[in-house]
N, CA, C and O of each residue as an XYZ file, in Angstrom:
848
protein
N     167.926    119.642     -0.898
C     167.712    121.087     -0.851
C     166.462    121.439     -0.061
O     166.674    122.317      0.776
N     165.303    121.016     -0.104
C     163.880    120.773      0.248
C     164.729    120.802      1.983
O     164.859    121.774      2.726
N     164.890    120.299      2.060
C     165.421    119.189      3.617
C     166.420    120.872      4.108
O     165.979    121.526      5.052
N     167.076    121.126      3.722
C     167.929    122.025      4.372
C     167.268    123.760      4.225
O     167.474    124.663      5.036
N     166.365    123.861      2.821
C     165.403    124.821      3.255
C     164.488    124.952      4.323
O     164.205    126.009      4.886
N     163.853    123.364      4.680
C     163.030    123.617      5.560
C     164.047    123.964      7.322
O     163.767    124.507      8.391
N     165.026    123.406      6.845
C     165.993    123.834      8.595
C     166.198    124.995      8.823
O     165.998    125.415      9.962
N     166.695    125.921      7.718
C     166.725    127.412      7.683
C     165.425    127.767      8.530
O     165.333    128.205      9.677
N     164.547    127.468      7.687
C     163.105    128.225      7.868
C     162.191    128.303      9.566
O     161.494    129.124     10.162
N     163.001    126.194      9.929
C     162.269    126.196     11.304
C     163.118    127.138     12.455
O     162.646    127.713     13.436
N     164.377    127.095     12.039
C     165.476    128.011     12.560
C     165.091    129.362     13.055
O     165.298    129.815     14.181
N     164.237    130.196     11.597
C     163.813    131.253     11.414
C     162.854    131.326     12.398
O     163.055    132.123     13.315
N     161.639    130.516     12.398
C     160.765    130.495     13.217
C     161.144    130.191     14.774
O     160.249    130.568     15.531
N     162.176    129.643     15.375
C     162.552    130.106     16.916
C     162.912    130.780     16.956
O     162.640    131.278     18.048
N     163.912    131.759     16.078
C     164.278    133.291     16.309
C     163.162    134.110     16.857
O     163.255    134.788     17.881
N     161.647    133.961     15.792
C     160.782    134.647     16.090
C     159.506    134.194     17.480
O     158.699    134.789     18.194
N     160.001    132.742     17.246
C     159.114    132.023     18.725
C     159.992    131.111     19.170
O     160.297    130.200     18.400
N     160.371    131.145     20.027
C     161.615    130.841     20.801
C     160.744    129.233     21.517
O     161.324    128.205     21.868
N     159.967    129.374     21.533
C     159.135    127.797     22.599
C     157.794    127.222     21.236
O     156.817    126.508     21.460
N     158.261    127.902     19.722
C     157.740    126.535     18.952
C     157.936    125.366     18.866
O     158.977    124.881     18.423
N     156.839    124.648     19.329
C     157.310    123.001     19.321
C     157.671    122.532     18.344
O     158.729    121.905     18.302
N     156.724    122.743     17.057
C     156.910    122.226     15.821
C     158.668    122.273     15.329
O     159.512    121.430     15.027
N     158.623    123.562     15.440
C     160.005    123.834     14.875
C     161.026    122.758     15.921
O     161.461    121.668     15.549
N     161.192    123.199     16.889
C     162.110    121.979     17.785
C     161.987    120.801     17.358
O     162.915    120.159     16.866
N     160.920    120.425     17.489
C     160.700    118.973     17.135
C     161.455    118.453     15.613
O     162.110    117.414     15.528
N     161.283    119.121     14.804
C     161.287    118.807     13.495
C     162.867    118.793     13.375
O     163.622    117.986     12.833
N     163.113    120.005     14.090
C     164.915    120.293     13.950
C     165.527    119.081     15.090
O     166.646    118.679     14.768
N     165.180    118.700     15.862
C     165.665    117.711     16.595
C     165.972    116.664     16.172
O     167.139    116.279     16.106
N     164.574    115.749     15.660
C     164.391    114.800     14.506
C     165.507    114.892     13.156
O     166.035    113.891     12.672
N     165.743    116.315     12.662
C     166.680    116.429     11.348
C     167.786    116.002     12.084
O     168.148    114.859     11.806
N     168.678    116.809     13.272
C     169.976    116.363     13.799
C     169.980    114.904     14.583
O     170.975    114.495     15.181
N     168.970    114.314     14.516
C     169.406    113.614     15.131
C     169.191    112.079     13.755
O     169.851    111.044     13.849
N     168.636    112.215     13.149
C     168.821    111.372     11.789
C     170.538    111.672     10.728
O     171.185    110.995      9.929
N     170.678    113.136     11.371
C     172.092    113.268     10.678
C     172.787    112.645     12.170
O     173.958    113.016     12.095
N     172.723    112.348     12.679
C     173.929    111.267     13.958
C     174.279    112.456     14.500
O     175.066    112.284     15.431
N     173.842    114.341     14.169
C     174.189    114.707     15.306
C     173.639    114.949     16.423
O     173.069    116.024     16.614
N     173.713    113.961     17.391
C     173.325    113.926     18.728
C     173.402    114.998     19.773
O     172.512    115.225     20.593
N     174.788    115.773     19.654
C     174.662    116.820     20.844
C     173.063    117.970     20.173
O     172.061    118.418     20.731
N     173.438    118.015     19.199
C     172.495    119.162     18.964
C     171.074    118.654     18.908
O     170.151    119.370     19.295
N     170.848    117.290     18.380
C     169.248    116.624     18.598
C     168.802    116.868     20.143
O     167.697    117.280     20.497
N     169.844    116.542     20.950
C     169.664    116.672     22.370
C     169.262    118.061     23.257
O     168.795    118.149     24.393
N     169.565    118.911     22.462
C     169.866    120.751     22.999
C     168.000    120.754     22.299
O     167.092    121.408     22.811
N     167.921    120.260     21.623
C     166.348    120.597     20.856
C     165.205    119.686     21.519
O     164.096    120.119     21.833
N     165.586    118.511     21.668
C     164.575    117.573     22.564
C     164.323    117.865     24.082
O     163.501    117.233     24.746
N     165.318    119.157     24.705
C     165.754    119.502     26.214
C     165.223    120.352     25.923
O     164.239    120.493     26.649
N     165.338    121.340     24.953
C     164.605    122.545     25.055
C     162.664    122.231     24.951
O     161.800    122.884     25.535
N     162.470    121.103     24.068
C     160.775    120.340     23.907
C     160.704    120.514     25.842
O     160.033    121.411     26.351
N     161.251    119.826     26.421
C     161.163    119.630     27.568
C     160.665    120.379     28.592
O     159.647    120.374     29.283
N     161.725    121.065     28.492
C     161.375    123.340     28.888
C     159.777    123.495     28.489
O     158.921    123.926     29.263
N     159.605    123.177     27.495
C     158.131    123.969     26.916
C     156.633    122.902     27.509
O     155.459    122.840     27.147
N     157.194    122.416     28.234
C     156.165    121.215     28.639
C     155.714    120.468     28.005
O     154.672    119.958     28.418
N     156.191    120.088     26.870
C     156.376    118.625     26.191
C     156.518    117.306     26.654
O     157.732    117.108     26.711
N     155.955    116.374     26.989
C     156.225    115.404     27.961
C     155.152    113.949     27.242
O     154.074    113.640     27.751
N     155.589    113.423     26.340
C     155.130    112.245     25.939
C     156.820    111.229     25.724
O     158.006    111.556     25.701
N     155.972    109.751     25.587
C     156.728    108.508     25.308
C     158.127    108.501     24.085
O     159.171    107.918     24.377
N     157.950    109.254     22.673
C     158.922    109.211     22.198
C     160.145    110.194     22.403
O     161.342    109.956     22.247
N     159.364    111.650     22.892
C     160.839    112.572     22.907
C     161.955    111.787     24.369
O     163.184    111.854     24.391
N     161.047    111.077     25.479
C     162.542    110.464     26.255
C     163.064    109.255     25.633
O     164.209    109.014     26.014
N     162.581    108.397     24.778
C     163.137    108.178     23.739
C     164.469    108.550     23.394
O     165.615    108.133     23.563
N     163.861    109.517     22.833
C     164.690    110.102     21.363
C     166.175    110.677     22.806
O     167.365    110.499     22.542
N     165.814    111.183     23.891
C     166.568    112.059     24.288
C     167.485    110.323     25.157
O     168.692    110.086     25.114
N     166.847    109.801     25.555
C     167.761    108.130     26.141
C     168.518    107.786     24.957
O     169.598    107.258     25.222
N     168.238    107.946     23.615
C     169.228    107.616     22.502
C     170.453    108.435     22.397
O     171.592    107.997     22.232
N     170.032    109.893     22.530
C     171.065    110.918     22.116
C     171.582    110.690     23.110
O     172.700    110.248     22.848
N     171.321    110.758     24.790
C     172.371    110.701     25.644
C     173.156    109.437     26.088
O     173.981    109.409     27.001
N     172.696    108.177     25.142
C     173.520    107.215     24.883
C     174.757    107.516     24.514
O     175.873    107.443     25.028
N     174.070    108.061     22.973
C     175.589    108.272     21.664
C     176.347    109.207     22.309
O     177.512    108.881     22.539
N     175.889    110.554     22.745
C     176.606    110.924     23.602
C     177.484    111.051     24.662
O     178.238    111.952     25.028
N     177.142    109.632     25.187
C     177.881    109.164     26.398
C     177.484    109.822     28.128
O     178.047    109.904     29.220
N     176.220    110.168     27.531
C     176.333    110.502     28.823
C     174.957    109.374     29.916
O     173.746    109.589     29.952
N     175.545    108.505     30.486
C     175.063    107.266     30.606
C     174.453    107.102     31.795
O     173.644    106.254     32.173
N     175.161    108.425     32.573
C     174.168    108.861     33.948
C     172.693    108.538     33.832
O     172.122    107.596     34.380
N     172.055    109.625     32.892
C     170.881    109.567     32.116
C     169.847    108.735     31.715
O     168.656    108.724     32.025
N     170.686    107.851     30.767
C     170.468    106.677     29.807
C     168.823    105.950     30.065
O     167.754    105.916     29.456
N     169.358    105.456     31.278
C     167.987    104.516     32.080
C     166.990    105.315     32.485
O     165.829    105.105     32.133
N     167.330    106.298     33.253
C     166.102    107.418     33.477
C     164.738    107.613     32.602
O     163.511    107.649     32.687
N     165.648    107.696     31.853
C     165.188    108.809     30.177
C     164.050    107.354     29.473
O     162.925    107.329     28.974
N     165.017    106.392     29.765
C     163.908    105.224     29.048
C     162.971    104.576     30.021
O     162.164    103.823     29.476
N     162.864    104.687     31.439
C     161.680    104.427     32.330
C     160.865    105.415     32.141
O     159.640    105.294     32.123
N     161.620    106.698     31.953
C     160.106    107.930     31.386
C     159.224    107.908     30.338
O     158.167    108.534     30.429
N     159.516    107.245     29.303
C     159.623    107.010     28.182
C     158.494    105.797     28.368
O     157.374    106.008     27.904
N     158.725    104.725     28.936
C     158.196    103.564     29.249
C     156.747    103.742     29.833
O     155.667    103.317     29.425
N     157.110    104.579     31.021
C     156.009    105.225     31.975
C     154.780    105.654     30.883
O     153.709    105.063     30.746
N     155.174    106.662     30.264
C     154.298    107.323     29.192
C     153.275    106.508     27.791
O     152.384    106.860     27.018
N     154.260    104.957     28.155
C     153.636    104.270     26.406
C     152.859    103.103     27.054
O     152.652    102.156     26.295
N     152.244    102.960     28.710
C     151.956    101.707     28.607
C     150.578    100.997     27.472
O     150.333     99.915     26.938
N     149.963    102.354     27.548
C     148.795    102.118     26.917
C     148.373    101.953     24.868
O     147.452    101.902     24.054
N     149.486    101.941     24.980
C     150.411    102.252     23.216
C     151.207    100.686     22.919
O     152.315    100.486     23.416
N     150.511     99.606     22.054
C     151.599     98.422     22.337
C     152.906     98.865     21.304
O     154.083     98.520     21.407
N     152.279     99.739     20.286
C     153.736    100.078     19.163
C     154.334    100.848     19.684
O     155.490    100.538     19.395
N     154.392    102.227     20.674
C     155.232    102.739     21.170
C     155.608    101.735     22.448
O     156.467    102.236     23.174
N     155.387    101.111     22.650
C     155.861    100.472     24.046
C     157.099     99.268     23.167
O     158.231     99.081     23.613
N     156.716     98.777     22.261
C     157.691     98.283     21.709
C     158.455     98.676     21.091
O     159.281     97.802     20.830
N     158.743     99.908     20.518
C     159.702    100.594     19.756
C     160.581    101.141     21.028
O     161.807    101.216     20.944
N     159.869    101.516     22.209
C     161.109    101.494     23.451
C     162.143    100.454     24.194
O     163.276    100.479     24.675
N     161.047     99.508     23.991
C     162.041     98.284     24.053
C     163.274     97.936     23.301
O     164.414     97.730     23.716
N     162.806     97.917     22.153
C     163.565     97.950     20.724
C     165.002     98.568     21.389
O     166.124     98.150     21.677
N     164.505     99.387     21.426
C     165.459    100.896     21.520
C     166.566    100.279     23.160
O     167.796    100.307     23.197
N     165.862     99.907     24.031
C     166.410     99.621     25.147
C     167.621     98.457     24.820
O     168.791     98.398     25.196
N     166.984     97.757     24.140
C     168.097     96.055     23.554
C     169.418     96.566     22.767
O     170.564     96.115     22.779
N     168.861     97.649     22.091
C     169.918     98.092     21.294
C     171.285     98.728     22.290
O     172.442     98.306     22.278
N     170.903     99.494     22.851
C     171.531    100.067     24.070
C     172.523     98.618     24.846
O     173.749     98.525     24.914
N     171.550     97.706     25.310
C     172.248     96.731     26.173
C     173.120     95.980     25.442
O     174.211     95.627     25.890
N     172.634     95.648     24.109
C     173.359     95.080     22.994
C     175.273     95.986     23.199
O     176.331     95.693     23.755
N     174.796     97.010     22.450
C     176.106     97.471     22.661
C     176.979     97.788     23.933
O     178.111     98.225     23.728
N     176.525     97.594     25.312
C     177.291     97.111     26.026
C     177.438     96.158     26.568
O     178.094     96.101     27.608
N     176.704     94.838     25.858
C     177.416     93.797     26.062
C     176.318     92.704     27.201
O     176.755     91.722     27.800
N     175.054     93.132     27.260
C     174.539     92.742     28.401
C     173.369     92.064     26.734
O     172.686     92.848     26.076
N     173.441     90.774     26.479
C     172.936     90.451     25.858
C     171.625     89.347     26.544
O     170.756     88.927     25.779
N     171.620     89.030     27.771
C     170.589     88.312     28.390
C     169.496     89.350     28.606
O     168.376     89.222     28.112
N     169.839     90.316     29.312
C     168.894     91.464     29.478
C     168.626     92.064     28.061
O     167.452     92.317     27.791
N     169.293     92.241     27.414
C     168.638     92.963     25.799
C     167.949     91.139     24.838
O     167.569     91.147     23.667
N     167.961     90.424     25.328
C     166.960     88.680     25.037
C     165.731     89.259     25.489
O     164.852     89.391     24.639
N     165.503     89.622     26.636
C     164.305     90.187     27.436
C     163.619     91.238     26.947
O     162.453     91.266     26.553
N     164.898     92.615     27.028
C     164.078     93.443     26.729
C     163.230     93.095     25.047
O     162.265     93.786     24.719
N     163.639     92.216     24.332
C     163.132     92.026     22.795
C     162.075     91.161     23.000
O     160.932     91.497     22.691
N     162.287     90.253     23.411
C     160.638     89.149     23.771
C     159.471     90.344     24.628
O     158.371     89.904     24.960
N     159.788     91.680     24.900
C     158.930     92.310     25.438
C     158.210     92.480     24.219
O     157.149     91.946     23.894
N     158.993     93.375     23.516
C     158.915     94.184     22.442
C     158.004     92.903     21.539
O     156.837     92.648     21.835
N     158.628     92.291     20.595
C     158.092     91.445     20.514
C     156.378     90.948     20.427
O     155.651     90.721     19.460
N     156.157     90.909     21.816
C     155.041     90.753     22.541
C     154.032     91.587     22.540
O     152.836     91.300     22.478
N     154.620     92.837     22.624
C     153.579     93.892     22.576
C     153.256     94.219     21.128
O     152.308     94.999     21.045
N     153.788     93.836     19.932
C     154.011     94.709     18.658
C     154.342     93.232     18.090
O     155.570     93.160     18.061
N     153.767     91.999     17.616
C     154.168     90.800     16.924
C     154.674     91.328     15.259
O     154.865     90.516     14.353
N     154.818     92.685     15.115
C     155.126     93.200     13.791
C     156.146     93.516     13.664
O     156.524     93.820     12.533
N     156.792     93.565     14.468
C     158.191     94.751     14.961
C     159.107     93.423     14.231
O     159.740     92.543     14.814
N     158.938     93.617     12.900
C     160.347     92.872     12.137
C     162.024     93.286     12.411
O     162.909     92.555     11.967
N     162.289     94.333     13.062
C     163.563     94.720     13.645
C     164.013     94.026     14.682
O     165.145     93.739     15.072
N     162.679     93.751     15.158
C     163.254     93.440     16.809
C     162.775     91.570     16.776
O     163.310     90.780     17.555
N     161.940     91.224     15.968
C     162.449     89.853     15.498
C     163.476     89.339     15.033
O     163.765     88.167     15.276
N     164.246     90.158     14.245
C     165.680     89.834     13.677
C     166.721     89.795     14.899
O     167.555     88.892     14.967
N     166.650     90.646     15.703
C     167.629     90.842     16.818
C     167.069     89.748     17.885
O     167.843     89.123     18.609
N     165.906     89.601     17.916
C     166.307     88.454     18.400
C     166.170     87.013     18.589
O     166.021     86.303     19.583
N     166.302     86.708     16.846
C     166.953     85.754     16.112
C     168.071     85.966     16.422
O     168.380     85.455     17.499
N     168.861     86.536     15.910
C     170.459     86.198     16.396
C     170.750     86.463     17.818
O     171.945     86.566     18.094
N     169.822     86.606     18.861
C     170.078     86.299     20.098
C     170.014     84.987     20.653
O     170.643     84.419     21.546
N     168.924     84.599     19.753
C     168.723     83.247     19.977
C     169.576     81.987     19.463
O     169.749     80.842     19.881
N     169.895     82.512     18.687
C     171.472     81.701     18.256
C     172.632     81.762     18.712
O     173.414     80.819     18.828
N     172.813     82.905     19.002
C     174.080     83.324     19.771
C     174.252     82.978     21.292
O     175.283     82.529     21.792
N     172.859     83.308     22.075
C     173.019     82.766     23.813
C     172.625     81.125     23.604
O     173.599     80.374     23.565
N     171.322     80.521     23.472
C     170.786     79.118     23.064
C     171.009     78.167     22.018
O     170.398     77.112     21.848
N     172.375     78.857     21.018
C     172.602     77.811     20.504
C     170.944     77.017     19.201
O     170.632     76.018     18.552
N     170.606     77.961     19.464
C     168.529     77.125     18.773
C     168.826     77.978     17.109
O     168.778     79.196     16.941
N     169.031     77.266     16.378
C     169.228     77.438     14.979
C     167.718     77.445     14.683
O     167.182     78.502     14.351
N     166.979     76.249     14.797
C     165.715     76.052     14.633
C     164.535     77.222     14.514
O     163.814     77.592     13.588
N     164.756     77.791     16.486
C     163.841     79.097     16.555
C     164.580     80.093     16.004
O     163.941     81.016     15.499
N     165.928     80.145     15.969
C     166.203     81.611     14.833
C     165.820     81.678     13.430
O     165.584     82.782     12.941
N     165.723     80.534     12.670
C     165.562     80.564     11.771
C     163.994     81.033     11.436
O     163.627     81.594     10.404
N     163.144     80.649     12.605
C     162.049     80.679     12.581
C     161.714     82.220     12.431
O     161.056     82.817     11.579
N     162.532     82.745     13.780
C     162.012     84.098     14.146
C     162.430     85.273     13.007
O     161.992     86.406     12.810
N     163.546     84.424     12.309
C     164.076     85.513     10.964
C     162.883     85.818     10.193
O     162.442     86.928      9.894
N     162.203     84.098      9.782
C     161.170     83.909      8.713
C     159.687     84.880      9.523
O     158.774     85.192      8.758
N     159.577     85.251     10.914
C     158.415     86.092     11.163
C     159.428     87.584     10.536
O     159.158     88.205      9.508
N     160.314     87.812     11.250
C     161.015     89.018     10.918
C     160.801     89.627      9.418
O     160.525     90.808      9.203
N     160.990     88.532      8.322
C     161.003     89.236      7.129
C     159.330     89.114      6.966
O     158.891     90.086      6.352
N     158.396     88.246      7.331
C     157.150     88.249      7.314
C     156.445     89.649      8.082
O     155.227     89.789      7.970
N     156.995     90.354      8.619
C     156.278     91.866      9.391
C     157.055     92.505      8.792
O     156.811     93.636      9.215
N     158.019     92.623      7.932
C     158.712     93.349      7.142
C     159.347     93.030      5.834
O     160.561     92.842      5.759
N     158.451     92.955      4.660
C     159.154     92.385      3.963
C     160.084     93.250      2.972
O     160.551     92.891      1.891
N     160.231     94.496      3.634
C     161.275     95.187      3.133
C     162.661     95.040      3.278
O     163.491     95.439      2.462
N     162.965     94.300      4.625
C     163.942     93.951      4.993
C     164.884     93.176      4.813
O     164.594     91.982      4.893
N     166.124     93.482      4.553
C     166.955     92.345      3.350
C     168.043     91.063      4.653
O     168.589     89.989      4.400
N     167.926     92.063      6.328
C     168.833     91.301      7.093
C     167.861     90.289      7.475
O     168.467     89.249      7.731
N     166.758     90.177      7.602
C     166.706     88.592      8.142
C     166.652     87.531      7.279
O     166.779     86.430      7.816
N     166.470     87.557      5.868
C     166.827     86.676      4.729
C     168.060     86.755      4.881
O     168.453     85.647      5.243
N     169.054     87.606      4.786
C     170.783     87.423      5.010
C     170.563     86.664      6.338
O     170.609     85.469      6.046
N     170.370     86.792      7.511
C     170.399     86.330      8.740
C     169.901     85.002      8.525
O     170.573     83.975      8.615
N     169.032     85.058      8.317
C     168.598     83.071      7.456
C     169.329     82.526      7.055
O     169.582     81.456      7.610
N     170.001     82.866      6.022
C     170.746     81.932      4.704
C     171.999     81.784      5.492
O     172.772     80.933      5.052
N     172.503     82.657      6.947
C     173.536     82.226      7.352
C     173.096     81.300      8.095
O     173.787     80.332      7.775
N     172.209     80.894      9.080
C     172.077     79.916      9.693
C     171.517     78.546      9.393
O     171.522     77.551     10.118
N     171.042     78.699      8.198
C     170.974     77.737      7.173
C     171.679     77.442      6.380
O     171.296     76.696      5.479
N     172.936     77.907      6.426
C     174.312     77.167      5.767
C     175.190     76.933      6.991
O     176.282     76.423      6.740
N     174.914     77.217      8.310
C     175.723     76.986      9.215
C     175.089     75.157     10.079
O     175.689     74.430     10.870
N     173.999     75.040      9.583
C     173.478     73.947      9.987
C     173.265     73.016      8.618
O     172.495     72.056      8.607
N     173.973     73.392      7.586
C     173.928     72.609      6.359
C     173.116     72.645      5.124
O     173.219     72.016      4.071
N     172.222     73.611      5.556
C     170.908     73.593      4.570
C     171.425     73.665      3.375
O     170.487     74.056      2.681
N     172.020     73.576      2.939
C     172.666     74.962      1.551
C     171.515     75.326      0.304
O     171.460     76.354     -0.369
N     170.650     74.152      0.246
C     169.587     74.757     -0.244
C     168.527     75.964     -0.245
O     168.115     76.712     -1.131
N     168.212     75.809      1.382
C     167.383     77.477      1.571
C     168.138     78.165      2.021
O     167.594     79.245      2.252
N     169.671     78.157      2.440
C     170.606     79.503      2.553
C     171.083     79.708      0.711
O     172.115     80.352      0.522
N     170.549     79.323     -0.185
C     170.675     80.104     -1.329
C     169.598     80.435     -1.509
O     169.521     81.576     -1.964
N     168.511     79.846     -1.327
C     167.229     80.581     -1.977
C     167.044     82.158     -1.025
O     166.584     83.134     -1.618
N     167.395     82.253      0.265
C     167.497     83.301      1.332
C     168.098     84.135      0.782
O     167.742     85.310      0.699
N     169.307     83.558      0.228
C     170.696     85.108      0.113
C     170.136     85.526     -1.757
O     170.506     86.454     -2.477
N     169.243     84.514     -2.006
C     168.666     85.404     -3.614
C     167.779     86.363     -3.056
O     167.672     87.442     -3.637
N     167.218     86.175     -2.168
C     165.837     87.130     -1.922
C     166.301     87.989     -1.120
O     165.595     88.985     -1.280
N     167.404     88.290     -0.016
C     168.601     89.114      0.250
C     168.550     90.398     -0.939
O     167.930     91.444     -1.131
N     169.591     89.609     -1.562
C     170.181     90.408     -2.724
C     168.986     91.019     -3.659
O     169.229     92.130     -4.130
N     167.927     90.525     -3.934
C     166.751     91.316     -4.946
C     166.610     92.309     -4.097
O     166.125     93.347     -4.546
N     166.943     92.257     -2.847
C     166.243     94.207     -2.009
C     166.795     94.684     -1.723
O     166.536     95.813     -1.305
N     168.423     93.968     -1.748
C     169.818     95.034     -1.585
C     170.212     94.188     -2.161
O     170.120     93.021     -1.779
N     170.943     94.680     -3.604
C     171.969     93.817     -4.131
C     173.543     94.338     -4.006
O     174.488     93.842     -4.619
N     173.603     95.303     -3.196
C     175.030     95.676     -3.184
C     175.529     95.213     -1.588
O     176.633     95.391     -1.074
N     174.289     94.545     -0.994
C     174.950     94.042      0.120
C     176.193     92.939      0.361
O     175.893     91.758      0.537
N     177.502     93.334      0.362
C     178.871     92.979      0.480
C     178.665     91.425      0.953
O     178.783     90.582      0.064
N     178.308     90.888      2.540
C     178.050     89.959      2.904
C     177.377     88.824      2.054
O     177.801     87.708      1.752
N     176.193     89.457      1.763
C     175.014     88.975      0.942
C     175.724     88.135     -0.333
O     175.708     86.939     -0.626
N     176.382     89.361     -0.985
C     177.351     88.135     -2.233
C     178.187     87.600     -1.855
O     178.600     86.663     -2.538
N     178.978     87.978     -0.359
C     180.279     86.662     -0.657
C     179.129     85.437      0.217
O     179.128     84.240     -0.070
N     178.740     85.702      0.675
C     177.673     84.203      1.062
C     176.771     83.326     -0.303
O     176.561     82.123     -0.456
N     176.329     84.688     -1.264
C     175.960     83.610     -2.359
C     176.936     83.227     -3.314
O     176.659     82.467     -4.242
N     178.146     83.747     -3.123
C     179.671     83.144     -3.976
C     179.759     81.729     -3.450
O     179.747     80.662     -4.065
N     179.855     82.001     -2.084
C     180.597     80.817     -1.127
C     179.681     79.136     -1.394
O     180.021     77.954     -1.451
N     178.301     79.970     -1.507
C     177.193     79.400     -2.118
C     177.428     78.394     -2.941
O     177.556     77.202     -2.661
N     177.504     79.157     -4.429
C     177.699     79.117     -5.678
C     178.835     77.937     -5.848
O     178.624     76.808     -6.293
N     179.991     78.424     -5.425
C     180.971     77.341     -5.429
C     181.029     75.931     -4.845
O     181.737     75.014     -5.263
N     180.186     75.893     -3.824
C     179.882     74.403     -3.148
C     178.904     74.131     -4.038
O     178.955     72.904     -3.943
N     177.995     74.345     -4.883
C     177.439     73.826     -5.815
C     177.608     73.433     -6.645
O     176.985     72.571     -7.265
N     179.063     74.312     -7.007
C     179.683     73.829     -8.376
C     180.345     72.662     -7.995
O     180.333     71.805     -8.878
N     180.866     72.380     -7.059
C     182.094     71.251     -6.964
C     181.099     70.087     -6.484
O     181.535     68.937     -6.551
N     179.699     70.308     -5.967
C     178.766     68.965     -5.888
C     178.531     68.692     -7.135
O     177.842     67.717     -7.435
């Protein structure tokens, strides 16, 4: 309720100031956390108009005109973006981030390897973008070893995070461990226990234990 009063209200306030940033901003940020993209996009374009010009709104606007499809854009939007954060190592890596994700989903997984060892590099905290690429590193190199590794920094800069303990315990039952892919998928499940995967891996678990 809080959340949809305050949308009314910033709403209210461009009626009456048509080039408030605050309000744009905030309403951009709301639609675009609800996945709706065309309209996050109409609000981050209009920031634009008002001479707004820092590292996260081309960001935010290279994301929306991803989901959107409009792919003309895409790269533009994240060299502007780039341009703006060199001096920032956490915004410079949260663009990266953002860039892998992009290449990820179309399929260009050598270039999104890269863009993450940037990221990475600039931001050794960025537990998201350690996880991603852990399973890059398993997936192109075949290196169980360094994924496993890079999971164990991943949940170490984030220990909120329940996928790189899931992401562990799979590659540590895929190389035999079965010992620390159960102790992984327990510490999984204590921070999401309704994660689906998470239990049929500690079932699958469970049962090779029973029959040893």
């Amino acid at each position: 309720r809080d959340i949809q009063a305050s949308t009314y209200l910033y709403k209210d306030v461009l009626q009456c100031e048509a080039s408030n940033v605050e309000a744009m901003a905030c309403l951009g940020s709301h639609y675009f956390y609800l996945e709706q993209y065309e309209t996050a996009l109409q609000f981050y374009k209009r920031l634009l108009q008002s001479g707004v010009q820092n590292s996260e709104l081309w960001n935010n606007i290279a994301l929306c005109a991803y989901y959107c499809k409009q792919y003309d854009i895409v790269l533009q939007c994240f060299k502007q973006a780039l341009n703006l954060c060199q001096d920032d190592d956490l915004l410079l890596a949260d663009v990266w981030y953002n860039v892998s994700i992009v290449l990820i989903s179309c399929g260009d997984m050598q270039f999104a390897y890269k863009a993450l060892k940037i990221a990475v590099t600039a931001n050794p905290k960025h537990g998201e973008a350690w996880n991603n690429l852990a399973i890059l590193e398993e997936k192109l190199n075949h290196n169980y070893d360094e994924a496993i590794t890079h999971f164990d920094t991943a949940h170490d800069a984030g220990d909120y995070l329940y996928e790189p303990l899931y992401n562990a315990a799979l590659a540590h039952y895929k190389v035999g461990n079965c010992q620390n892919a159960l102790q992984k998928i327990l510490a999984s499940l204590q921070i999401f226990p309704n994660h689906y995967p998470s239990q049929q891996l500690h079932q699958r678990l469970q049962n090779e234990f029973n029959i040893l």
